């Protein structure tokens, strides 16, 4: 059966020393509880190797927030999937709406990134989600389906089973405006149906679908109680040990 997962997405926050301290704080806090979910932190590239050294990887997973769409070569400033994997990270967040919006990441580019991640044994945490206008004009289910189909549906069932999905309505990210548990459940159930049509019910049932967008300790339990919400991708609230742990313990 699918895993429950709470994953932090630090975005472009914390310098190296602050980041290592935050990772250690989460690692320590996890020693004192029995988490009913897998816990992952997504950190800036510069932090990956030192954070990996500072945490117990059997209790806390490590993710990059992106990787390049090329394996190696003359791409000044880029960080490849093999480089990420060599730090000890096991996951990579791909297709975040901020990457799509500010860095022009298309489904075509994301398809390449997903393939490179999988070739390097990194599990993609693949983000999808509609903007406010698409929510309001009623096209949101189709928008999300298209994002999934275009970037992921050329994968074999075996490869697809390594993907973690994160539904993040763009209008809820960093805005304090969370989707209601019912809105999240509607989308997650719809996504699972789309997966079942393509890969069969077993693969669909085994895929973790996280919710992201202003998830915090005060609303996590209600969201996670929904049958198709398998955890969260947490931005702002992952930058503080207490609030992140408040979400981890919502399971
Ligand atoms: P937020 O971000 O929790 O700060 O809304 C979520 C995300 O962008 O992954």
Coordinates of N, CA and C and ligand atoms in Angstrom, one line a residue:
X1 N 0.8 -1.2 0.0 CA 0.0 0.0 0.0 C 0.9 1.3 0.0
X2 N 0.3 2.3 -0.5 CA 1.1 3.6 -0.6 C 1.5 4.1 0.8
X3 N 2.6 4.9 0.7 CA 3.2 5.5 1.9 C 2.5 6.9 2.1
X4 N 2.4 7.2 3.4 CA 2.1 8.6 3.8 C 3.4 9.3 3.9
X5 N 3.5 10.5 3.4 CA 4.7 11.3 3.3 C 4.5 12.7 3.7
X6 N 5.4 13.3 4.5 CA 5.4 14.7 4.7 C 6.8 15.2 4.3
X7 N 6.8 16.1 3.2 CA 8.0 16.5 2.7 C 8.1 18.1 2.8
X8 N 9.3 18.5 3.2 CA 9.5 20.0 3.3 C 10.1 20.5 2.0
X9 N 9.7 21.7 1.6 CA 10.3 22.3 0.5 C 10.8 23.7 1.0
X10 N 12.1 23.7 1.2 CA 12.7 25.0 1.8 C 12.7 26.1 0.8
X11 N 12.6 25.8 -0.4 CA 12.8 26.8 -1.5 C 14.1 27.6 -1.4
X12 N 14.2 28.9 -1.7 CA 15.5 29.6 -1.6 C 15.6 30.3 -0.2
X13 N 15.6 29.4 0.8 CA 15.7 30.0 2.2 C 16.8 29.3 3.0
X14 N 17.3 29.9 3.9 CA 18.4 29.5 4.8 C 19.8 29.6 4.1
X15 N 20.8 30.1 4.9 CA 22.1 29.9 4.4 C 22.6 28.5 4.8
X16 N 23.8 28.1 4.5 CA 24.2 26.8 4.8 C 24.2 26.4 6.2
X17 N 24.7 27.3 7.1 CA 24.7 27.0 8.5 C 23.3 26.9 9.1
X18 N 22.5 27.8 8.7 CA 21.1 27.8 9.1 C 20.4 26.5 8.7
X19 N 20.7 26.1 7.5 CA 20.0 24.9 6.9 C 20.5 23.7 7.6
X20 N 21.8 23.6 7.9 CA 22.3 22.4 8.6 C 21.6 22.3 10.0
X21 N 21.5 23.5 10.6 CA 20.9 23.5 12.0 C 19.5 23.1 11.9
X22 N 18.7 23.6 10.9 CA 17.3 23.2 10.8 C 17.2 21.7 10.5
X23 N 18.0 21.2 9.6 CA 18.0 19.7 9.3 C 18.3 18.9 10.6
X24 N 19.3 19.4 11.4 CA 19.6 18.7 12.6 C 18.4 18.7 13.6
X25 N 17.8 19.9 13.6 CA 16.6 20.0 14.5 C 15.5 19.1 14.2
X26 N 15.2 18.9 12.9 CA 14.2 18.0 12.5 C 14.6 16.6 12.8
X27 N 15.9 16.3 12.5 CA 16.4 14.9 12.8 C 16.3 14.6 14.3
X28 N 16.6 15.5 15.1 CA 16.5 15.3 16.6 C 15.1 15.1 17.0
X29 N 14.2 15.9 16.5 CA 12.8 15.8 16.8 C 12.2 14.5 16.4
X30 N 12.7 13.9 15.3 CA 12.2 12.6 14.8 C 12.6 11.5 15.7
X31 N 13.7 11.7 16.4 CA 14.2 10.6 17.4 C 13.2 10.4 18.5
X32 N 12.5 11.5 18.8 CA 11.6 11.4 20.0 C 10.2 10.9 19.7
X33 N 9.9 10.7 18.5 CA 8.6 10.2 18.1 C 8.6 9.0 17.2
X34 N 7.5 8.3 17.1 CA 7.3 7.3 16.0 C 6.5 7.9 15.0
X35 N 7.1 8.4 13.9 CA 6.3 9.1 12.8 C 5.5 8.0 12.1
X36 N 4.2 8.4 11.8 CA 3.4 7.5 11.0 C 3.4 7.8 9.5
X37 N 4.5 8.4 9.1 CA 4.7 8.8 7.7 C 6.2 8.8 7.5
X38 N 6.6 8.8 6.2 CA 8.0 9.1 5.8 C 8.2 10.6 5.9
X39 N 9.3 11.0 6.3 CA 9.6 12.4 6.4 C 10.8 12.8 5.5
X40 N 10.6 13.8 4.7 CA 11.7 14.2 3.7 C 11.9 15.7 3.8
X41 N 13.1 16.2 3.6 CA 13.3 17.6 3.5 C 13.9 17.9 2.1
X42 N 13.4 18.9 1.5 CA 13.9 19.4 0.2 C 14.7 20.7 0.4
X43 N 16.0 20.6 0.1 CA 16.9 21.7 0.4 C 17.6 22.2 -0.8
X44 N 18.2 23.5 -0.7 CA 18.9 24.0 -1.8 C 20.2 23.1 -2.1
X45 N 20.6 23.2 -3.4 CA 21.7 22.4 -3.8 C 22.9 22.5 -2.9
X46 N 23.3 23.7 -2.5 CA 24.5 23.9 -1.7 C 24.4 23.2 -0.4
X47 N 23.2 22.8 0.1 CA 23.0 22.2 1.4 C 23.0 20.7 1.4
X48 N 22.9 20.1 0.2 CA 22.6 18.7 0.1 C 23.6 17.8 0.8
X49 N 24.9 18.0 0.4 CA 25.9 17.1 1.0 C 26.1 17.3 2.5
X50 N 26.3 18.5 3.0 CA 26.4 18.7 4.4 C 25.2 18.3 5.2
X51 N 24.0 18.5 4.7 CA 22.8 18.1 5.4 C 22.7 16.5 5.4
X52 N 23.1 15.9 4.3 CA 23.1 14.4 4.2 C 24.1 13.9 5.3
X53 N 25.2 14.6 5.5 CA 26.1 14.1 6.6 C 25.5 14.3 8.0
X54 N 24.6 15.3 8.1 CA 24.1 15.7 9.4 C 22.9 14.9 9.9
X55 N 22.3 14.2 9.0 CA 21.0 13.5 9.3 C 21.1 12.0 9.3
X56 N 20.2 11.3 9.9 CA 20.1 9.9 9.9 C 19.1 9.5 8.7
X57 N 19.7 9.1 7.6 CA 18.9 8.9 6.4 C 17.9 7.8 6.5
X58 N 18.0 7.0 7.6 CA 17.0 5.9 7.8 C 15.7 6.6 8.4
X59 N 15.8 7.8 8.9 CA 14.6 8.4 9.5 C 14.2 9.7 8.7
X60 N 15.1 10.3 8.0 CA 14.8 11.5 7.3 C 15.4 11.5 5.9
X61 N 14.5 11.6 4.9 CA 14.9 11.5 3.5 C 15.3 12.9 3.1
X62 N 16.2 12.9 2.0 CA 16.7 14.2 1.5 C 16.4 14.4 0.0
X63 N 15.9 15.6 -0.3 CA 15.5 15.9 -1.7 C 16.2 17.1 -2.2
X64 N 16.5 17.1 -3.4 CA 16.9 18.4 -4.1 C 15.6 19.1 -4.6
X65 N 15.7 20.3 -4.9 CA 14.5 21.1 -5.3 C 14.3 21.2 -6.8
X66 N 15.3 20.6 -7.5 CA 15.4 20.7 -9.0 C 16.5 19.9 -9.5
X67 N 16.6 19.6 -10.7 CA 17.9 19.1 -11.4 C 17.8 19.6 -12.8
X68 N 19.0 19.5 -13.4 CA 19.1 20.0 -14.8 C 18.4 19.0 -15.8
X69 N 18.2 19.5 -17.0 CA 17.6 18.7 -18.0 C 18.7 18.1 -19.0
X70 N 19.9 18.1 -18.5 CA 21.0 17.5 -19.2 C 21.9 16.7 -18.2
X71 N 22.6 15.7 -18.7 CA 23.3 14.8 -17.8 C 24.6 15.5 -17.4
X72 N 25.3 16.1 -18.3 CA 26.6 16.8 -18.0 C 27.0 17.7 -19.1
X73 N 28.0 18.4 -19.0 CA 28.5 19.2 -20.1 C 28.5 20.7 -19.9
X74 N 28.5 21.4 -21.0 CA 28.6 22.9 -21.0 C 27.3 23.6 -20.7
X75 N 26.9 23.5 -19.5 CA 25.7 24.2 -19.0 C 26.0 24.9 -17.7
X76 N 26.7 26.0 -17.9 CA 27.2 26.7 -16.7 C 26.1 27.0 -15.7
X77 N 26.4 26.7 -14.5 CA 25.5 27.0 -13.4 C 24.5 25.9 -13.1
X78 N 24.4 24.9 -13.9 CA 23.3 23.9 -13.7 C 23.9 22.8 -12.8
X79 N 23.0 22.0 -12.2 CA 23.3 20.9 -11.3 C 22.5 19.7 -11.8
X80 N 23.3 18.7 -12.2 CA 22.7 17.5 -12.9 C 22.1 16.5 -11.9
X81 N 21.3 15.6 -12.4 CA 20.7 14.5 -11.5 C 21.9 13.6 -11.0
X82 N 22.9 13.2 -11.8 CA 24.0 12.4 -11.2 C 24.7 13.2 -10.0
X83 N 24.8 14.5 -10.2 CA 25.5 15.3 -9.1 C 24.6 15.3 -7.8
X84 N 23.3 15.5 -8.0 CA 22.4 15.4 -6.9 C 22.5 14.0 -6.2
X85 N 22.4 13.0 -7.0 CA 22.5 11.6 -6.5 C 23.8 11.4 -5.7
X86 N 24.9 12.0 -6.2 CA 26.2 11.8 -5.5 C 26.3 12.4 -4.1
X87 N 25.3 13.3 -3.8 CA 25.3 13.9 -2.4 C 24.7 13.0 -1.4
X88 N 24.0 11.9 -1.9 CA 23.2 11.1 -1.0 C 21.7 11.3 -1.0
X89 N 21.3 12.4 -1.7 CA 19.9 12.6 -1.8 C 19.2 11.5 -2.5
X90 N 18.0 11.2 -2.2 CA 17.2 10.1 -2.8 C 16.0 10.6 -3.6
X91 N 15.7 11.9 -3.4 CA 14.5 12.5 -4.1 C 14.8 13.8 -4.8
X92 N 14.0 14.1 -5.7 CA 14.1 15.5 -6.3 C 12.7 16.0 -6.6
X93 N 12.5 17.2 -6.2 CA 11.2 17.9 -6.5 C 11.3 18.4 -7.9
X94 N 10.3 18.1 -8.7 CA 10.3 18.5 -10.1 C 9.0 19.1 -10.5
X95 N 9.0 20.1 -11.3 CA 7.8 20.7 -11.8 C 7.1 21.6 -10.9
X96 N 7.8 22.1 -9.8 CA 7.1 23.0 -8.9 C 6.6 24.2 -9.7
X97 N 5.5 24.8 -9.3 CA 4.9 25.8 -10.1 C 5.8 27.1 -10.2
X98 N 6.6 27.3 -9.2 CA 7.6 28.4 -9.2 C 8.6 28.2 -10.4
X99 N 9.0 26.9 -10.6 CA 9.9 26.6 -11.7 C 9.2 26.7 -13.0
X100 N 7.9 26.3 -13.0 CA 7.2 26.4 -14.3 C 7.0 27.9 -14.6
X101 N 6.6 28.7 -13.6 CA 6.2 30.1 -13.8 C 7.4 31.0 -14.1
X102 N 8.5 30.8 -13.2 CA 9.6 31.8 -13.3 C 10.7 31.3 -14.2
X103 N 10.8 30.0 -14.4 CA 12.0 29.5 -15.2 C 11.5 28.8 -16.4
X104 N 10.3 29.0 -16.8 CA 9.8 28.5 -18.1 C 9.9 27.0 -18.3
X105 N 9.7 26.2 -17.2 CA 9.7 24.8 -17.3 C 8.5 24.2 -18.0
X106 N 8.6 23.6 -19.1 CA 7.5 23.0 -19.8 C 7.4 21.5 -19.5
X107 N 6.3 20.9 -19.9 CA 6.1 19.5 -19.8 C 7.2 18.7 -20.5
X108 N 7.7 19.3 -21.6 CA 8.7 18.6 -22.4 C 10.0 18.6 -21.7
X109 N 10.4 19.7 -21.0 CA 11.6 19.8 -20.2 C 11.5 18.9 -19.0
X110 N 10.3 18.9 -18.4 CA 10.1 18.1 -17.2 C 10.1 16.6 -17.5
X111 N 9.7 16.2 -18.7 CA 9.8 14.8 -19.1 C 11.3 14.4 -19.0
X112 N 12.1 15.2 -19.6 CA 13.6 14.9 -19.6 C 14.1 14.9 -18.2
X113 N 13.7 15.8 -17.4 CA 14.2 15.8 -16.0 C 13.8 14.6 -15.2
X114 N 12.5 14.2 -15.4 CA 12.0 13.0 -14.7 C 12.8 11.8 -15.2
X115 N 13.1 11.7 -16.5 CA 13.9 10.5 -16.9 C 15.3 10.5 -16.4
X116 N 15.9 11.7 -16.3 CA 17.3 11.7 -15.8 C 17.3 11.4 -14.3
X117 N 16.2 11.9 -13.6 CA 16.1 11.6 -12.1 C 16.0 10.1 -11.9
X118 N 15.1 9.4 -12.7 CA 14.9 8.0 -12.5 C 16.2 7.2 -12.9
X119 N 16.9 7.6 -14.0 CA 18.1 6.9 -14.4 C 19.1 7.0 -13.2
X120 N 19.0 8.0 -12.4 CA 20.0 8.2 -11.3 C 19.5 7.8 -10.0
X121 N 18.4 7.0 -10.0 CA 17.8 6.5 -8.7 C 17.3 7.6 -7.8
X122 N 16.9 8.7 -8.4 CA 16.2 9.7 -7.6 C 14.7 9.6 -7.8
X123 N 14.0 9.6 -6.7 CA 12.5 9.5 -6.9 C 12.0 10.9 -7.1
X124 N 11.3 11.2 -8.2 CA 10.8 12.5 -8.4 C 9.5 12.8 -7.5
X125 N 9.5 13.9 -6.9 CA 8.3 14.4 -6.2 C 7.7 15.4 -7.2
X126 N 6.8 15.0 -8.0 CA 6.4 15.7 -9.2 C 5.1 16.6 -8.9
X127 N 5.3 17.9 -9.1 CA 4.2 18.8 -8.7 C 3.3 19.2 -9.9
X128 N 2.1 19.3 -9.6 CA 1.1 19.7 -10.6 C 0.1 20.6 -9.8
X129 N -0.6 21.4 -10.6 CA -1.6 22.2 -10.0 C -2.1 23.4 -10.9
X130 N -3.3 23.8 -10.7 CA -3.9 24.8 -11.5 C -3.7 26.2 -10.9
X131 N -3.8 27.3 -11.8 CA -3.8 28.6 -11.3 C -5.2 29.0 -10.9
X132 N -5.4 30.2 -10.3 CA -6.7 30.6 -9.8 C -7.7 30.7 -10.9
X133 N -7.3 31.3 -12.1 CA -8.2 31.4 -13.2 C -8.8 30.1 -13.6
X134 N -7.9 29.1 -13.6 CA -8.3 27.7 -14.0 C -9.3 27.1 -13.0
X135 N -9.0 27.4 -11.7 CA -9.9 26.9 -10.7 C -11.3 27.6 -10.9
X136 N -11.3 28.9 -11.2 CA -12.5 29.6 -11.3 C -13.3 29.3 -12.5
X137 N -12.6 29.0 -13.6 CA -13.3 28.7 -14.9 C -13.7 27.3 -15.0
X138 N -13.3 26.5 -14.0 CA -13.8 25.1 -14.0 C -12.9 24.1 -14.8
X139 N -11.8 24.6 -15.3 CA -10.9 23.7 -16.1 C -9.9 23.0 -15.3
X140 N -9.9 23.1 -14.0 CA -8.8 22.7 -13.1 C -8.5 21.2 -13.2
X141 N -9.5 20.4 -13.3 CA -9.3 18.9 -13.4 C -8.5 18.6 -14.7
X142 N -9.0 19.2 -15.8 CA -8.3 18.9 -17.1 C -6.9 19.4 -17.1
X143 N -6.7 20.6 -16.5 CA -5.3 21.2 -16.5 C -4.4 20.2 -15.8
X144 N -4.8 19.7 -14.7 CA -3.9 18.9 -13.9 C -3.7 17.5 -14.6
X145 N -4.8 17.0 -15.2 CA -4.6 15.8 -16.0 C -3.6 16.0 -17.1
X146 N -3.7 17.1 -17.8 CA -2.8 17.3 -18.9 C -1.3 17.4 -18.5
X147 N -1.1 18.1 -17.3 CA 0.2 18.2 -16.7 C 0.8 16.8 -16.5
X148 N 0.0 15.9 -16.0 CA 0.4 14.5 -15.7 C 0.7 13.7 -16.9
X149 N -0.3 13.8 -17.8 CA -0.2 13.0 -19.1 C 1.0 13.4 -19.9
X150 N 1.2 14.7 -20.0 CA 2.2 15.2 -20.9 C 3.6 14.9 -20.4
X151 N 3.8 15.0 -19.1 CA 5.2 14.8 -18.5 C 5.5 13.4 -18.1
X152 N 4.4 12.6 -17.8 CA 4.7 11.3 -17.1 C 4.2 10.1 -17.8
X153 N 3.2 10.2 -18.7 CA 2.6 9.0 -19.2 C 3.3 8.3 -20.3
X154 N 4.6 8.7 -20.6 CA 5.4 7.8 -21.5 C 6.2 6.9 -20.6
X155 N 6.1 7.0 -19.3 CA 6.9 6.1 -18.4 C 6.3 4.7 -18.4
X156 N 7.1 3.7 -18.2 CA 6.6 2.4 -18.0 C 5.9 2.3 -16.6
X157 N 5.1 1.3 -16.4 CA 4.4 1.2 -15.1 C 5.4 1.1 -14.0
X158 N 6.5 0.4 -14.3 CA 7.6 0.2 -13.3 C 8.2 1.5 -12.9
X159 N 8.5 2.3 -13.9 CA 9.1 3.6 -13.6 C 8.1 4.5 -12.9
X160 N 6.8 4.5 -13.4 CA 5.8 5.4 -12.8 C 5.7 5.1 -11.4
X161 N 5.8 3.9 -11.0 CA 5.6 3.5 -9.6 C 6.6 4.1 -8.6
X162 N 7.7 4.7 -9.2 CA 8.7 5.4 -8.4 C 8.3 6.9 -8.1
X163 N 7.3 7.4 -8.8 CA 6.9 8.8 -8.7 C 6.1 9.1 -7.5
X164 N 6.3 10.2 -6.8 CA 5.5 10.7 -5.8 C 4.8 12.0 -6.4
X165 N 3.5 12.1 -6.4 CA 2.8 13.3 -6.9 C 2.5 14.3 -5.8
X166 N 2.6 15.5 -6.1 CA 2.2 16.6 -5.2 C 1.2 17.5 -5.9
X167 N 0.0 17.5 -5.5 CA -1.0 18.4 -6.0 C -0.9 19.7 -5.2
X168 N -0.5 20.8 -5.9 CA -0.3 22.1 -5.3 C -1.1 23.2 -6.1
X169 N -2.3 23.5 -5.7 CA -3.0 24.5 -6.4 C -2.2 25.8 -6.2
X170 N -1.9 26.5 -7.4 CA -1.0 27.6 -7.3 C -1.5 28.7 -6.5
X171 N -2.9 28.9 -6.5 CA -3.5 29.9 -5.7 C -3.4 29.7 -4.2
X172 N -2.9 28.5 -3.8 CA -2.8 28.2 -2.3 C -1.4 28.3 -1.9
X173 N -0.4 28.5 -2.8 CA 1.0 28.4 -2.4 C 1.5 29.7 -1.8
X174 N 1.9 29.7 -0.6 CA 2.4 30.9 0.0 C 1.4 32.0 0.3
X175 N 0.1 31.7 0.1 CA -0.9 32.7 0.1 C -1.7 32.7 1.5
X176 N -1.5 31.6 2.2 CA -2.3 31.4 3.4 C -3.7 30.9 3.1
X177 N -4.0 30.8 1.8 CA -5.3 30.3 1.4 C -5.2 28.8 1.0
X178 N -5.5 28.0 2.0 CA -5.5 26.5 1.8 C -6.7 26.0 1.0
X179 N -6.5 25.0 0.1 CA -7.6 24.4 -0.5 C -8.4 23.7 0.7
X180 N -9.7 23.6 0.6 CA -10.4 22.9 1.6 C -10.1 21.4 1.5
X181 N -10.3 20.7 2.5 CA -10.0 19.2 2.5 C -10.9 18.6 1.4
X182 N -12.1 19.1 1.2 CA -13.0 18.6 0.1 C -12.4 18.9 -1.3
X183 N -11.9 20.1 -1.5 CA -11.3 20.5 -2.8 C -10.1 19.6 -3.0
X184 N -9.3 19.4 -2.0 CA -8.1 18.5 -2.2 C -8.5 17.1 -2.5
X185 N -9.5 16.6 -1.8 CA -9.9 15.2 -2.0 C -10.5 15.0 -3.4
X186 N -11.3 16.0 -3.8 CA -11.9 15.9 -5.2 C -10.7 15.7 -6.2
X187 N -9.7 16.6 -6.1 CA -8.6 16.5 -7.1 C -7.8 15.2 -6.9
X188 N -7.5 14.8 -5.7 CA -6.7 13.6 -5.5 C -7.4 12.4 -6.0
X189 N -8.7 12.3 -5.7 CA -9.5 11.1 -6.2 C -9.5 11.1 -7.7
X190 N -9.7 12.3 -8.3 CA -9.6 12.4 -9.8 C -8.3 12.0 -10.3
X191 N -7.2 12.4 -9.7 CA -5.9 12.0 -10.2 C -5.7 10.5 -10.1
X192 N -6.2 9.9 -9.0 CA -6.0 8.5 -8.8 C -6.8 7.7 -9.9
X193 N -7.9 8.3 -10.3 CA -8.7 7.7 -11.4 C -8.0 7.8 -12.7
X194 N -7.3 8.9 -13.0 CA -6.5 9.1 -14.2 C -5.4 8.1 -14.2
X195 N -4.7 7.9 -13.1 CA -3.6 6.9 -13.0 C -4.1 5.5 -13.2
X196 N -5.3 5.2 -12.6 CA -5.8 3.8 -12.8 C -6.2 3.5 -14.2
X197 N -6.7 4.5 -14.9 CA -7.0 4.3 -16.4 C -5.8 4.0 -17.2
X198 N -4.7 4.6 -16.8 CA -3.5 4.4 -17.6 C -2.6 3.2 -17.1
X199 N -2.5 3.1 -15.8 CA -1.5 2.1 -15.3 C -2.2 1.0 -14.5
X200 N -3.5 1.0 -14.4 CA -4.2 0.0 -13.6 C -4.4 0.4 -12.1
X201 N -5.4 -0.2 -11.5 CA -5.8 0.2 -10.2 C -4.7 0.0 -9.1
X202 N -3.9 -1.1 -9.3 CA -2.8 -1.4 -8.3 C -1.8 -0.3 -8.3
X203 N -1.3 0.1 -9.4 CA -0.3 1.2 -9.5 C -0.9 2.5 -8.9
X204 N -2.2 2.8 -9.3 CA -2.9 4.0 -8.8 C -3.0 4.0 -7.3
X205 N -3.4 2.8 -6.8 CA -3.5 2.7 -5.3 C -2.2 2.8 -4.6
X206 N -1.1 2.5 -5.2 CA 0.2 2.5 -4.6 C 0.9 3.9 -4.7
X207 N 0.3 4.8 -5.5 CA 1.0 6.1 -5.7 C 0.6 7.1 -4.6
X208 N 1.6 7.6 -3.9 CA 1.4 8.6 -2.9 C 1.1 10.0 -3.6
X209 N 0.0 10.6 -3.2 CA -0.4 11.9 -3.8 C -0.5 12.9 -2.6
X210 N 0.5 13.8 -2.6 CA 0.6 14.8 -1.5 C -0.2 16.0 -1.8
X211 N -0.6 16.7 -0.8 CA -1.2 18.1 -1.0 C -0.2 19.1 -0.6
X212 N -0.1 20.2 -1.4 CA 0.7 21.3 -1.0 C 0.0 22.7 -1.2
X213 N 0.3 23.6 -0.3 CA -0.3 24.9 -0.5 C -0.8 25.4 0.9
X214 N 0.0 26.2 1.6 CA -0.4 26.7 2.9 C -0.8 25.6 3.9
X215 N -0.2 24.5 3.8 CA -0.5 23.4 4.7 C 0.3 23.8 6.0
X216 N -0.4 23.7 7.1 CA 0.2 24.0 8.4 C -0.4 23.1 9.5
X217 N 0.2 23.2 10.8 CA -0.2 22.2 11.8 C -1.8 22.3 12.0
X218 N -2.3 23.5 11.8 CA -3.7 23.7 12.2 C -4.7 23.1 11.1
X219 N -4.2 22.9 9.9 CA -5.1 22.3 8.9 C -4.7 20.9 8.4
X220 N -3.5 20.5 8.8 CA -2.9 19.2 8.2 C -3.8 18.0 8.5
X221 N -4.2 17.9 9.8 CA -5.0 16.7 10.2 C -6.2 16.5 9.3
X222 N -6.9 17.6 9.1 CA -8.2 17.5 8.3 C -7.9 17.1 6.9
X223 N -6.8 17.7 6.3 CA -6.4 17.3 4.9 C -6.0 15.9 4.9
X224 N -5.2 15.4 5.8 CA -4.6 14.1 5.8 C -5.6 13.0 6.1
X225 N -6.8 13.4 6.7 CA -7.8 12.5 7.0 C -8.6 12.0 5.8
X226 N -8.4 12.8 4.7 CA -9.1 12.4 3.5 C -8.5 11.2 2.8
X227 N -9.3 10.3 2.3 CA -8.7 9.0 1.9 C -7.7 9.0 0.8
X228 N -7.8 10.1 -0.1 CA -6.8 10.1 -1.2 C -5.7 11.1 -0.9
X229 N -5.6 11.7 0.2 CA -4.6 12.7 0.5 C -3.5 11.9 1.4
X230 N -2.4 11.7 0.8 CA -1.4 10.8 1.4 C -0.2 11.6 2.1
X231 N -0.5 12.9 2.4 CA 0.5 13.7 3.0 C 0.6 15.0 2.4
X232 N 1.8 15.7 2.7 CA 1.9 17.1 2.2 C 3.3 17.5 1.8
X233 N 3.3 18.5 0.9 CA 4.5 19.1 0.5 C 4.5 20.5 1.1
X234 N 5.4 20.8 2.0 CA 5.2 21.9 2.9 C 6.3 23.0 2.6
X235 N 5.9 24.2 2.3 CA 6.8 25.3 2.1 C 7.1 26.0 3.4
X236 N 6.5 27.1 3.6 CA 6.7 28.0 4.7 C 6.8 27.3 6.0
X237 N 5.9 26.4 6.3 CA 5.9 25.7 7.6 C 7.0 24.7 7.8
X238 N 7.8 24.4 6.7 CA 8.9 23.5 6.9 C 10.1 24.2 7.4
X239 N 10.1 25.5 7.5 CA 11.3 26.3 7.9 C 11.4 26.4 9.4
X240 N 10.5 25.8 10.1 CA 10.6 25.9 11.6 C 10.3 24.5 12.1
X241 N 11.2 24.0 13.0 CA 11.1 22.6 13.4 C 9.8 22.3 14.0
X242 N 9.3 23.2 14.9 CA 8.1 23.0 15.6 C 6.9 22.9 14.7
X243 N 6.8 23.8 13.7 CA 5.6 23.8 12.8 C 5.7 22.6 11.9
X244 N 6.9 22.3 11.4 CA 7.1 21.1 10.5 C 6.7 19.8 11.3
X245 N 7.1 19.7 12.5 CA 6.8 18.5 13.3 C 5.3 18.5 13.6
X246 N 4.7 19.6 13.7 CA 3.3 19.7 14.0 C 2.5 19.1 12.8
X247 N 3.1 19.2 11.6 CA 2.4 18.6 10.4 C 2.8 17.1 10.4
X248 N 4.0 16.7 10.7 CA 4.4 15.3 10.7 C 3.5 14.5 11.6
X249 N 3.3 15.1 12.8 CA 2.5 14.4 13.8 C 1.0 14.5 13.6
X250 N 0.6 15.2 12.5 CA -0.8 15.2 12.2 C -1.3 13.8 11.7
X251 N -0.4 12.9 11.3 CA -0.7 11.6 10.9 C -0.9 10.7 12.1
Ligands
LIG1 P1 3.6 26.8 1.1 O1 4.4 26.2 -0.1 O2 3.4 25.7 2.1 O3 4.5 27.9 1.7 O4 2.3 27.3 0.6 C1 4.1 24.9 -0.6 C2 5.0 24.6 -1.8 O5 5.2 25.5 -2.6 O6 5.6 23.5 -1.9

